[in-house]
Short mmCIF file of C-alpha atoms in Angstrom, two decimals:
data_model
loop_
_atom_site.label_atom_id
_atom_site.label_comp_id
_atom_site.label_asym_id
_atom_site.label_seq_id
_atom_site.Cartn_x
_atom_site.Cartn_y
_atom_site.Cartn_z
CA UNK K 1 -71.60 -36.14 53.37
CA UNK K 2 -74.96 -34.75 52.34
CA UNK K 3 -74.19 -34.99 48.56
CA UNK K 4 -76.38 -36.23 45.82
CA UNK K 5 -74.37 -37.85 43.04
CA UNK K 6 -76.03 -38.98 39.93
CA UNK K 7 -74.89 -40.42 36.67
CA UNK K 8 -74.25 -37.91 33.91
CA UNK K 9 -75.64 -38.88 30.54
CA UNK K 10 -72.98 -39.56 27.94
CA UNK K 11 -74.57 -37.06 25.58
CA UNK K 12 -72.74 -33.75 26.02
CA UNK K 13 -74.69 -30.83 27.34
CA UNK K 14 -77.48 -33.00 28.82
CA UNK K 15 -78.00 -33.39 32.56
CA UNK K 16 -80.81 -35.58 33.93
CA UNK K 17 -82.52 -34.11 36.97
CA UNK K 18 -82.65 -36.25 40.10
CA UNK K 19 -85.76 -38.50 40.25
CA UNK K 20 -88.53 -37.55 42.57
CA UNK K 21 -89.15 -39.76 45.61
CA UNK K 22 -91.45 -42.61 44.73
CA UNK K 23 -92.50 -45.92 46.13
CA UNK K 24 -90.26 -48.82 45.59
CA UNK K 25 -91.99 -51.99 44.55
CA UNK K 26 -89.99 -54.27 46.71
CA UNK K 27 -89.59 -51.98 49.70
CA UNK K 28 -92.69 -49.90 49.87
CA UNK K 29 -93.40 -46.22 49.50
CA UNK K 30 -91.47 -43.31 50.95
CA UNK K 31 -88.49 -45.40 52.01
CA UNK K 32 -84.97 -44.84 50.63
CA UNK K 33 -84.08 -47.61 48.31
CA UNK K 34 -80.83 -49.46 48.39
CA UNK K 35 -80.88 -50.39 44.75
CA UNK K 36 -78.47 -47.71 43.81
CA UNK K 37 -80.57 -44.66 43.14
CA UNK K 38 -79.24 -41.94 45.38
CA UNK K 39 -82.63 -40.17 45.38
CA UNK K 40 -84.96 -43.18 45.64
CA UNK K 41 -86.68 -44.14 48.91
CA UNK K 42 -87.62 -47.45 50.38
CA UNK K 43 -88.83 -48.97 53.61
CA UNK K 44 -86.43 -49.42 56.49
CA UNK K 45 -86.86 -53.18 56.43
CA UNK K 46 -86.34 -53.35 52.75
CA UNK K 47 -84.97 -56.52 51.35
CA UNK K 48 -82.82 -56.60 48.37
CA UNK K 49 -84.61 -57.03 45.10
CA UNK K 50 -85.21 -60.50 43.89
CA UNK K 51 -82.46 -61.75 41.64
CA UNK K 52 -79.96 -58.97 42.54
CA UNK K 53 -76.65 -60.32 43.93
CA UNK K 54 -75.45 -59.00 47.24
CA UNK K 55 -72.10 -58.05 45.84
CA UNK K 56 -73.70 -55.58 43.43
CA UNK K 57 -75.29 -53.69 46.28
CA UNK K 58 -71.99 -53.05 48.11
CA UNK K 59 -71.15 -49.35 48.15
CA UNK K 60 -68.19 -47.94 46.20
CA UNK K 61 -66.33 -44.93 47.54
CA UNK K 62 -65.39 -42.43 44.84
CA UNK K 63 -63.25 -39.33 45.14
CA UNK K 64 -63.51 -36.07 43.21
CA UNK K 65 -60.42 -35.59 41.10
CA UNK K 66 -60.61 -31.82 41.63
CA UNK K 67 -61.38 -31.08 45.30
CA UNK K 68 -60.93 -34.59 46.78
CA UNK K 69 -64.49 -34.83 48.20
CA UNK K 70 -65.64 -38.42 48.64
CA UNK K 71 -69.02 -40.07 48.06
CA UNK K 72 -70.54 -43.53 47.99
CA UNK K 73 -71.84 -45.10 44.83
CA UNK K 74 -72.82 -48.65 43.87
CA UNK K 75 -70.18 -50.70 42.13
CA UNK K 76 -72.42 -51.01 39.11
CA UNK K 77 -72.00 -47.27 38.44
CA UNK K 78 -68.25 -47.54 38.06
CA UNK K 79 -67.17 -45.67 34.94
CA UNK K 80 -70.20 -43.39 34.90
CA UNK K 81 -69.73 -39.60 34.79
CA UNK K 82 -70.81 -37.83 37.96
CA UNK K 83 -70.87 -34.21 39.14
CA UNK K 84 -69.24 -33.30 42.44
CA UNK K 85 -71.67 -31.72 44.88
CA UNK K 86 -68.92 -29.57 46.39
CA UNK K 87 -67.16 -28.04 43.37
CA UNK K 88 -69.51 -29.16 40.54
CA UNK K 89 -66.54 -30.83 38.80
CA UNK K 90 -67.54 -33.65 36.43
CA UNK K 91 -65.40 -36.75 36.65
CA UNK K 92 -65.58 -40.51 36.05
CA UNK K 93 -66.80 -42.56 39.00
CA UNK K 94 -63.92 -44.80 40.02
CA UNK K 95 -62.52 -45.92 43.38
CA UNK K 96 -59.39 -44.03 44.46
CA UNK K 97 -56.23 -45.65 43.00
CA UNK K 98 -58.18 -47.81 40.54
CA UNK K 99 -56.96 -48.02 36.92
CA UNK K 100 -59.09 -47.10 34.00
CA UNK K 101 -61.39 -49.67 32.60
CA UNK K 102 -60.44 -51.57 29.55
CA UNK K 103 -62.94 -49.54 27.55
CA UNK K 104 -61.45 -46.29 28.68
CA UNK K 105 -58.05 -47.64 27.90
CA UNK K 106 -59.25 -48.54 24.47
CA UNK K 107 -60.75 -45.12 23.96
CA UNK K 108 -57.54 -43.30 25.10
CA UNK K 109 -55.64 -42.16 21.97
CA UNK K 110 -52.54 -40.82 23.78
CA UNK K 111 -50.76 -44.13 23.62
CA UNK K 112 -51.30 -44.23 19.87
CA UNK K 113 -49.63 -40.86 19.48
CA UNK K 114 -46.73 -41.97 21.65
CA UNK K 115 -46.37 -45.22 19.78
CA UNK K 116 -46.54 -43.51 16.41
CA UNK K 117 -43.87 -41.05 17.45
CA UNK K 118 -41.62 -43.86 18.61
CA UNK K 119 -42.06 -45.64 15.28
CA UNK K 120 -41.16 -42.49 13.36
CA UNK K 121 -38.04 -41.89 15.48
CA UNK K 122 -36.99 -45.50 15.09
CA UNK K 123 -37.43 -45.28 11.34
CA UNK K 124 -35.28 -42.16 11.16
CA UNK K 125 -32.55 -43.83 13.19
CA UNK K 126 -32.55 -46.83 10.86
CA UNK K 127 -32.40 -44.54 7.84
CA UNK K 128 -29.38 -42.69 9.20
CA UNK K 129 -27.59 -45.89 10.17
CA UNK K 130 -28.21 -47.48 6.78
CA UNK K 131 -27.00 -44.34 4.99
CA UNK K 132 -23.81 -44.37 7.03
CA UNK K 133 -23.17 -48.02 6.16
CA UNK K 134 -23.70 -47.49 2.44
CA UNK K 135 -20.83 -46.77 0.07
CA UNK K 136 -19.48 -43.18 0.34
CA UNK K 137 -20.36 -40.90 -2.54
CA UNK K 138 -17.67 -40.45 -5.17
CA UNK K 139 -15.17 -37.65 -4.46
CA UNK K 140 -15.48 -34.87 -6.99
CA UNK K 141 -12.25 -32.95 -7.41
CA UNK K 142 -12.74 -29.23 -7.22
CA UNK K 143 -11.70 -27.20 -10.20
CA UNK K 144 -8.47 -25.19 -9.72
CA UNK K 145 -9.11 -21.62 -8.63
CA UNK K 146 -9.35 -19.20 -11.46
CA UNK K 147 -7.24 -16.10 -10.94
CA UNK K 148 -9.26 -13.19 -12.11
CA UNK K 149 -7.37 -10.79 -14.28
CA UNK K 150 -7.34 -7.06 -13.86
CA UNK K 151 -10.65 -5.66 -14.86
CA UNK K 152 -9.18 -2.25 -15.64
CA UNK K 153 -7.28 -1.25 -18.78
CA UNK K 154 -3.77 -2.63 -19.19
CA UNK K 155 -2.37 0.73 -20.27
CA UNK K 156 -3.23 4.35 -19.79
CA UNK K 157 -3.75 6.69 -16.88
CA UNK K 158 -6.15 4.33 -15.04
CA UNK K 159 -4.21 1.10 -15.62
CA UNK K 160 -3.12 -0.83 -12.50
CA UNK K 161 0.60 -0.16 -12.97
CA UNK K 162 0.09 3.57 -13.46
CA UNK K 163 -2.20 3.68 -10.42
CA UNK K 164 0.54 1.97 -8.43
CA UNK K 165 3.13 4.57 -9.51
CA UNK K 166 0.73 7.40 -8.69
CA UNK K 167 0.17 5.85 -5.27
CA UNK K 168 3.93 5.92 -4.60
CA UNK K 169 4.02 9.69 -5.22
CA UNK K 170 1.02 10.26 -2.94
CA UNK K 171 2.44 8.09 -0.15
CA UNK K 172 5.80 9.87 -0.34
CA UNK K 173 4.08 13.27 -0.19
CA UNK K 174 1.94 12.27 2.82
CA UNK K 175 4.97 10.57 4.45
CA UNK K 176 3.07 7.30 4.87
CA UNK K 177 6.18 5.28 5.65
CA UNK K 178 4.30 2.20 6.90
CA UNK K 179 2.84 1.53 3.44
CA UNK K 180 6.05 2.44 1.64
CA UNK K 181 7.90 -0.26 3.56
CA UNK K 182 5.49 -2.86 2.13
CA UNK K 183 5.58 -1.60 -1.47
CA UNK K 184 9.37 -1.64 -1.98
CA UNK K 185 11.61 -4.54 -3.04
CA UNK K 186 14.69 -3.68 -1.00
CA UNK K 187 16.77 -6.64 -2.21
CA UNK K 188 16.37 -5.76 -5.89
CA UNK K 189 16.84 -2.06 -5.12
CA UNK K 190 20.15 -2.85 -3.43
CA UNK K 191 21.30 -4.89 -6.43
CA UNK K 192 20.45 -1.95 -8.70
CA UNK K 193 22.52 0.42 -6.56
CA UNK K 194 25.48 -1.96 -6.65
CA UNK K 195 25.31 -2.17 -10.46
CA UNK K 196 25.00 1.62 -10.78
CA UNK K 197 28.00 2.19 -8.53
CA UNK K 198 30.12 -0.18 -10.62
CA UNK K 199 29.10 1.57 -13.85
CA UNK K 200 29.81 5.06 -12.49
CA UNK K 201 33.32 4.17 -11.34
CA UNK K 202 35.91 5.92 -13.56
CA UNK K 203 38.15 3.69 -15.62
CA UNK K 204 41.24 2.64 -13.77
CA UNK K 205 39.77 3.17 -10.31
CA UNK K 206 38.68 0.46 -7.94
CA UNK K 207 34.87 0.24 -7.81
CA UNK K 208 33.15 0.74 -4.50
CA UNK K 209 32.31 -2.60 -2.90
CA UNK K 210 28.74 -2.83 -1.63
CA UNK K 211 27.28 -5.85 0.13
CA UNK K 212 24.05 -7.35 -1.16
CA UNK K 213 20.87 -6.94 0.83
CA UNK K 214 20.76 -10.58 1.91
CA UNK K 215 24.38 -10.35 3.08
CA UNK K 216 23.52 -7.59 5.56
CA UNK K 217 22.67 -8.46 9.14
CA UNK K 218 19.33 -7.58 10.70
CA UNK K 219 20.41 -4.18 12.00
CA UNK K 220 22.01 -3.21 8.69
CA UNK K 221 18.91 -4.26 6.74
CA UNK K 222 16.71 -2.18 9.03
CA UNK K 223 18.99 0.84 8.62
CA UNK K 224 18.99 0.42 4.84
CA UNK K 225 15.19 0.22 4.70
CA UNK K 226 14.84 3.32 6.86
CA UNK K 227 17.32 5.26 4.74
CA UNK K 228 15.54 4.30 1.52
CA UNK K 229 12.07 5.25 2.77
CA UNK K 230 13.39 8.50 4.24
CA UNK K 231 14.85 9.32 0.84
CA UNK K 232 11.43 8.88 -0.77
CA UNK K 233 9.69 11.19 1.68
CA UNK K 234 12.53 13.74 1.82
CA UNK K 235 12.43 17.07 0.02
CA UNK K 236 16.17 17.00 -0.69
CA UNK K 237 17.88 15.92 -3.88
CA UNK K 238 17.69 16.71 -7.58
CA UNK K 239 14.18 15.35 -8.05
CA UNK K 240 12.53 14.20 -4.80
CA UNK K 241 9.49 11.99 -5.37
CA UNK K 242 7.49 13.69 -2.63
CA UNK K 243 7.62 17.13 -4.32
CA UNK K 244 6.37 16.07 -7.76
CA UNK K 245 2.74 15.33 -8.55
CA UNK K 246 1.81 13.13 -11.55
CA UNK K 247 -0.92 14.22 -13.94
CA UNK K 248 -0.33 11.93 -16.92
CA UNK K 249 1.41 8.65 -17.62
CA UNK K 250 1.38 5.28 -19.29
CA UNK K 251 2.90 1.80 -19.26
CA UNK K 252 5.86 1.64 -21.66
CA UNK K 253 6.88 -2.00 -21.09
CA UNK K 254 5.22 -4.94 -19.39
CA UNK K 255 5.83 -8.65 -18.89
CA UNK K 256 4.30 -11.20 -16.57
CA UNK K 257 6.69 -10.27 -13.76
CA UNK K 258 7.89 -6.73 -14.54
CA UNK K 259 6.57 -3.39 -15.71
CA UNK K 260 7.97 0.06 -16.54
CA UNK K 261 5.82 3.17 -16.11
CA UNK K 262 6.55 6.77 -17.05
CA UNK K 263 4.68 9.57 -15.31
CA UNK K 264 4.49 13.19 -16.42
CA UNK K 265 4.86 15.17 -13.20
CA UNK K 266 4.69 18.79 -12.12
CA UNK K 267 6.12 20.54 -9.09
CA UNK K 268 3.81 20.65 -6.07
CA UNK K 269 5.32 24.02 -5.12
CA UNK K 270 3.79 25.74 -8.15
CA UNK K 271 7.10 27.42 -9.00
CA UNK K 272 6.79 28.70 -12.60
CA UNK K 273 10.54 28.33 -13.09
CA UNK K 274 10.30 24.55 -12.62
CA UNK K 275 9.13 22.96 -15.84
CA UNK K 276 7.27 19.65 -15.96
CA UNK K 277 9.36 16.50 -15.96
CA UNK K 278 9.10 12.75 -16.41
CA UNK K 279 9.62 10.12 -13.72
CA UNK K 280 10.27 6.49 -14.67
CA UNK K 281 9.23 3.67 -12.32
CA UNK K 282 10.05 -0.01 -12.58
CA UNK K 283 8.11 -2.70 -10.74
CA UNK K 284 8.66 -6.40 -10.16
CA UNK K 285 6.21 -9.15 -9.22
CA UNK K 286 7.35 -11.28 -6.29
CA UNK K 287 6.65 -14.89 -5.41
CA UNK K 288 3.64 -13.73 -3.40
CA UNK K 289 2.18 -12.26 -6.64
CA UNK K 290 2.43 -8.73 -5.25
CA UNK K 291 3.92 -5.85 -7.23
CA UNK K 292 6.73 -3.84 -5.67
CA UNK K 293 8.84 -0.89 -6.79
CA UNK K 294 12.61 -1.13 -7.04
CA UNK K 295 13.73 1.68 -9.37
CA UNK K 296 12.64 5.30 -9.83
CA UNK K 297 14.59 8.04 -11.59
CA UNK K 298 14.17 11.03 -13.83
CA UNK K 299 13.66 10.28 -17.50
CA UNK K 300 14.51 13.04 -19.98
CA UNK K 301 12.19 12.94 -22.98
CA UNK K 302 13.33 14.10 -26.44
CA UNK K 303 11.10 17.15 -26.11
CA UNK K 304 12.61 18.01 -22.73
CA UNK K 305 16.12 17.53 -24.06
CA UNK K 306 15.40 19.86 -26.95
CA UNK K 307 13.91 22.41 -24.58
CA UNK K 308 17.00 22.18 -22.40
CA UNK K 309 19.26 22.81 -25.38
CA UNK K 310 17.17 25.82 -26.31
CA UNK K 311 17.37 27.11 -22.76
CA UNK K 312 21.14 26.72 -22.71
CA UNK K 313 21.40 28.42 -26.07
CA UNK K 314 19.42 31.38 -24.76
CA UNK K 315 21.97 31.74 -21.98
CA UNK K 316 24.65 32.41 -24.54
CA UNK K 317 24.80 35.31 -26.94
CA UNK K 318 26.82 35.55 -30.13
CA UNK K 319 28.38 38.98 -30.26
CA UNK K 320 30.75 40.98 -32.47
CA UNK K 321 33.18 43.24 -30.63
CA UNK K 322 34.19 46.66 -31.82
CA UNK K 323 37.47 45.30 -33.23
CA UNK K 324 35.56 42.81 -35.36
CA UNK K 325 36.08 39.74 -33.15
CA UNK K 326 33.11 37.37 -33.02
CA UNK K 327 32.62 35.84 -29.61
CA UNK K 328 30.00 33.84 -27.68
CA UNK K 329 29.24 35.21 -24.24
CA UNK K 330 27.40 33.70 -21.29
CA UNK K 331 25.96 34.97 -18.03
CA UNK K 332 28.59 35.53 -15.34
CA UNK K 333 27.42 33.75 -12.16
CA UNK K 334 28.55 31.92 -9.06
CA UNK K 335 25.84 29.21 -9.09
CA UNK K 336 27.90 26.51 -10.77
CA UNK K 337 27.85 23.08 -9.16
CA UNK K 338 30.64 20.57 -9.09
CA UNK K 339 30.20 17.45 -11.15
CA UNK K 340 28.38 14.55 -9.49
CA UNK K 341 31.50 12.39 -9.73
CA UNK K 342 33.61 14.88 -7.80
CA UNK K 343 33.87 13.63 -4.23
CA UNK K 344 33.48 15.87 -1.16
CA UNK K 345 37.15 15.32 -0.34
CA UNK K 346 38.17 16.56 -3.79
CA UNK K 347 35.93 19.61 -3.45
CA UNK K 348 37.55 20.52 -0.13
CA UNK K 349 41.01 20.17 -1.64
CA UNK K 350 40.11 22.19 -4.73
CA UNK K 351 38.69 25.07 -2.72
CA UNK K 352 41.83 25.22 -0.57
CA UNK K 353 44.11 25.20 -3.61
CA UNK K 354 42.16 28.02 -5.28
CA UNK K 355 42.46 30.10 -2.12
CA UNK K 356 46.20 29.53 -2.22
CA UNK K 357 46.38 30.31 -5.94
CA UNK K 358 44.82 33.77 -5.68
CA UNK K 359 46.36 34.70 -2.32
CA UNK K 360 48.28 37.87 -3.02
CA UNK K 361 50.36 37.41 0.12
CA UNK K 362 51.48 33.88 -0.76
CA UNK K 363 54.99 33.26 -2.01
CA UNK K 364 55.46 32.48 -5.72
CA UNK K 365 56.53 28.96 -4.83
CA UNK K 366 53.24 28.33 -3.02
CA UNK K 367 51.24 29.78 -5.90
CA UNK K 368 53.13 27.61 -8.39
CA UNK K 369 52.52 24.49 -6.28
CA UNK K 370 48.79 25.22 -6.04
CA UNK K 371 48.59 25.83 -9.77
CA UNK K 372 50.39 22.59 -10.56
CA UNK K 373 48.13 20.54 -8.29
CA UNK K 374 44.95 22.08 -9.75
CA UNK K 375 46.15 21.37 -13.25
CA UNK K 376 46.77 17.78 -12.19
CA UNK K 377 43.23 17.50 -10.80
CA UNK K 378 42.05 18.74 -14.19
CA UNK K 379 38.36 18.73 -15.11
CA UNK K 380 37.17 18.32 -11.51
CA UNK K 381 38.60 21.78 -10.73
CA UNK K 382 36.90 23.64 -13.63
CA UNK K 383 33.55 24.37 -11.85
CA UNK K 384 35.38 25.67 -8.78
CA UNK K 385 37.57 27.98 -10.88
CA UNK K 386 34.55 29.35 -12.76
CA UNK K 387 32.67 29.93 -9.49
CA UNK K 388 35.62 31.91 -8.13
CA UNK K 389 35.88 33.89 -11.37
CA UNK K 390 32.17 34.76 -11.25
CA UNK K 391 32.48 35.90 -7.64
CA UNK K 392 35.51 38.14 -8.19
CA UNK K 393 34.48 41.59 -9.44
CA UNK K 394 36.86 43.44 -11.73
CA UNK K 395 37.13 46.48 -9.52
CA UNK K 396 40.81 46.72 -8.68
CA UNK K 397 44.24 45.80 -9.93
CA UNK K 398 44.43 43.02 -7.34
CA UNK K 399 41.16 41.53 -8.63
CA UNK K 400 42.50 41.71 -12.18
CA UNK K 401 45.60 39.73 -11.16
CA UNK K 402 43.46 37.11 -9.42
CA UNK K 403 41.19 36.79 -12.46
CA UNK K 404 44.21 36.47 -14.72
CA UNK K 405 45.61 33.59 -12.62
CA UNK K 406 42.26 31.77 -12.88
CA UNK K 407 42.01 32.56 -16.60
CA UNK K 408 45.45 31.13 -17.41
CA UNK K 409 44.81 27.95 -15.41
CA UNK K 410 41.45 27.40 -17.12
CA UNK K 411 43.15 27.85 -20.50
CA UNK K 412 45.75 25.20 -19.65
CA UNK K 413 43.12 22.70 -18.46
CA UNK K 414 40.54 23.20 -21.22
CA UNK K 415 42.78 24.46 -24.04
CA UNK K 416 40.22 27.17 -24.67
CA UNK K 417 41.14 30.84 -25.19
CA UNK K 418 39.16 34.01 -24.62
CA UNK K 419 39.91 37.70 -25.16
CA UNK K 420 40.66 38.32 -21.48
CA UNK K 421 43.89 40.11 -20.56
CA UNK K 422 44.96 41.36 -17.18
CA UNK K 423 45.25 45.01 -18.23
CA UNK K 424 44.72 47.25 -21.21
CA UNK K 425 48.46 47.75 -21.22
CA UNK K 426 48.78 44.13 -22.28
CA UNK K 427 47.24 44.90 -25.65
CA UNK K 428 43.59 44.63 -24.80
CA UNK K 429 40.64 46.90 -24.25
CA UNK K 430 38.16 47.08 -21.42
CA UNK K 431 35.54 45.66 -23.76
CA UNK K 432 37.72 42.63 -24.54
CA UNK K 433 38.56 42.14 -20.84
CA UNK K 434 34.90 42.14 -19.78
CA UNK K 435 33.93 39.97 -22.74
CA UNK K 436 36.73 37.51 -21.95
CA UNK K 437 35.17 36.67 -18.59
CA UNK K 438 31.72 36.23 -20.18
CA UNK K 439 33.21 34.00 -22.86
CA UNK K 440 34.27 31.50 -20.20
CA UNK K 441 30.69 31.10 -19.03
CA UNK K 442 29.51 30.82 -22.63
CA UNK K 443 31.98 27.97 -23.07
CA UNK K 444 30.65 26.29 -19.92
CA UNK K 445 27.03 26.48 -21.12
CA UNK K 446 27.87 25.05 -24.54
CA UNK K 447 30.78 22.66 -24.15
CA UNK K 448 31.18 21.63 -20.52
CA UNK K 449 29.37 18.27 -20.72
CA UNK K 450 31.20 17.25 -23.85
CA UNK K 451 34.51 18.36 -22.37
CA UNK K 452 33.85 16.23 -19.28
CA UNK K 453 33.23 13.14 -21.38
CA UNK K 454 36.25 13.61 -23.63
CA UNK K 455 38.76 15.16 -21.23
CA UNK K 456 40.36 11.86 -20.24
CA UNK K 457 40.76 10.61 -23.80
CA UNK K 458 41.70 13.78 -25.59
CA UNK K 459 44.86 13.70 -27.64
CA UNK K 460 46.99 16.66 -28.40
CA UNK K 461 45.69 18.21 -31.57
CA UNK K 462 47.53 20.39 -34.07
CA UNK K 463 46.52 23.96 -33.54
CA UNK K 464 44.84 25.35 -36.66
CA UNK K 465 46.86 28.54 -36.25
CA UNK K 466 50.17 26.72 -36.46
CA UNK K 467 48.95 24.29 -39.10
CA UNK K 468 48.45 27.21 -41.44
CA UNK K 469 51.59 29.37 -41.43
CA UNK K 470 49.91 31.89 -43.70
CA UNK K 471 47.13 32.48 -41.20
CA UNK K 472 46.99 36.05 -40.01
CA UNK K 473 45.73 36.57 -36.45
CA UNK K 474 42.56 38.60 -36.20
CA UNK K 475 43.22 39.98 -32.74
CA UNK K 476 45.85 40.30 -30.07
CA UNK K 477 44.84 37.10 -28.35
CA UNK K 478 45.34 35.05 -31.50
CA UNK K 479 48.68 36.74 -32.10
CA UNK K 480 49.84 35.87 -28.60
CA UNK K 481 48.62 32.31 -29.05
CA UNK K 482 50.61 31.86 -32.26
CA UNK K 483 53.76 33.25 -30.64
CA UNK K 484 53.37 30.87 -27.72
CA UNK K 485 53.00 27.88 -30.02
CA UNK K 486 56.04 28.99 -32.03
CA UNK K 487 58.17 29.20 -28.90
CA UNK K 488 57.09 25.71 -27.82
CA UNK K 489 57.87 24.33 -31.25
CA UNK K 490 61.35 25.85 -31.12
CA UNK K 491 61.99 24.29 -27.74
CA UNK K 492 61.40 27.35 -25.65
CA UNK K 493 59.23 27.74 -22.56
#
């Protein structure tokens, strides 16, 4: 193959140059030698050296591990490092397919690394198996969860319960119905409405029967929830939650499962005629530990009640007429509402009866029947009569007759007298007639609520005029009143 292979010294970085041709002692000069030196020469008829076995002189074919080029080398050079003449790659002289020598195998450290790794893995496996077979560690019971209390103040404007009540006002104003559905206890709210209806039922009447929330079917419960939430977000009613904004408040009562909050609120409309009010909220804590609202209503503080009395007093004026009569007058008006306990059916009936009472074209029998029915209805008819009196101007004789019919019926129902007369010819003056109408509204501002409470239980009282026979009437109205009482006492009409 035309290659010269020579052993590479074991010392790194050192390469021995090929020996120069020289004479071989056994073979003669200038003849290639067969003793193994690739560069030596010997004679053609060279005999093997004395004492060298024939087997050692057999050639060994080696193959470059890089390019695959082959060369011949004596067997005695097996294991020596040689350089390839083709690619200059240095490799160990060994026949193709031969295994490493025992020395090389001893010098190879790879198997030690593999063996060491296997030992380590085996040790880890034993450790894991032994740990699994050992007794399990003792079970340590976890401590019960600690429920953290509210970090905020328990009372005051920033307390949790007050914040909850404020949130209800904001949600109602923004019409966030989805959150309102979650924050209301509909079952307890229904029970509260049932109890309120039973309390408000007049004595002797059958209370309205309302089914409990759990007794309602699915559709009825859904309708009730929708109605309740719509009422919160509505702008209708005496004091709608959505139209009042809280600016102060506190917790007035609190237990583990209930709380009562009062908020000082102001109108969102900014109307100066609407004074600030109080709203009272009541919450309950459910089984899921969540707070929910079930009652909200206006709370009248002592200061507000005093202010209301002062306002009502300012509506009335104490006045002395020219004849010396002292009277209390109010503002004549039509804006008088029926009592909350008066049903819509009663209001419709009352309005129709009043129309019949003051109908100048009606027959006396019809007028008498209307008057008798209104007197039977009693206190429920008083606001309607006053409204009609306030809306009837004293501009004609016909109006005066209508006002007189209303005046006499009011006197029979309330047992209150004013200076009103139908005409000056009846012993009055225009001043007393005008004042008589105002006196009815002064009575309403001062005594209506008390009259409503006591009307059903009032007993016939002895008139102070008749109780004192020596009493001298101060005006024509008192004189007429005394004559009427005298006729009744004598059995007259």
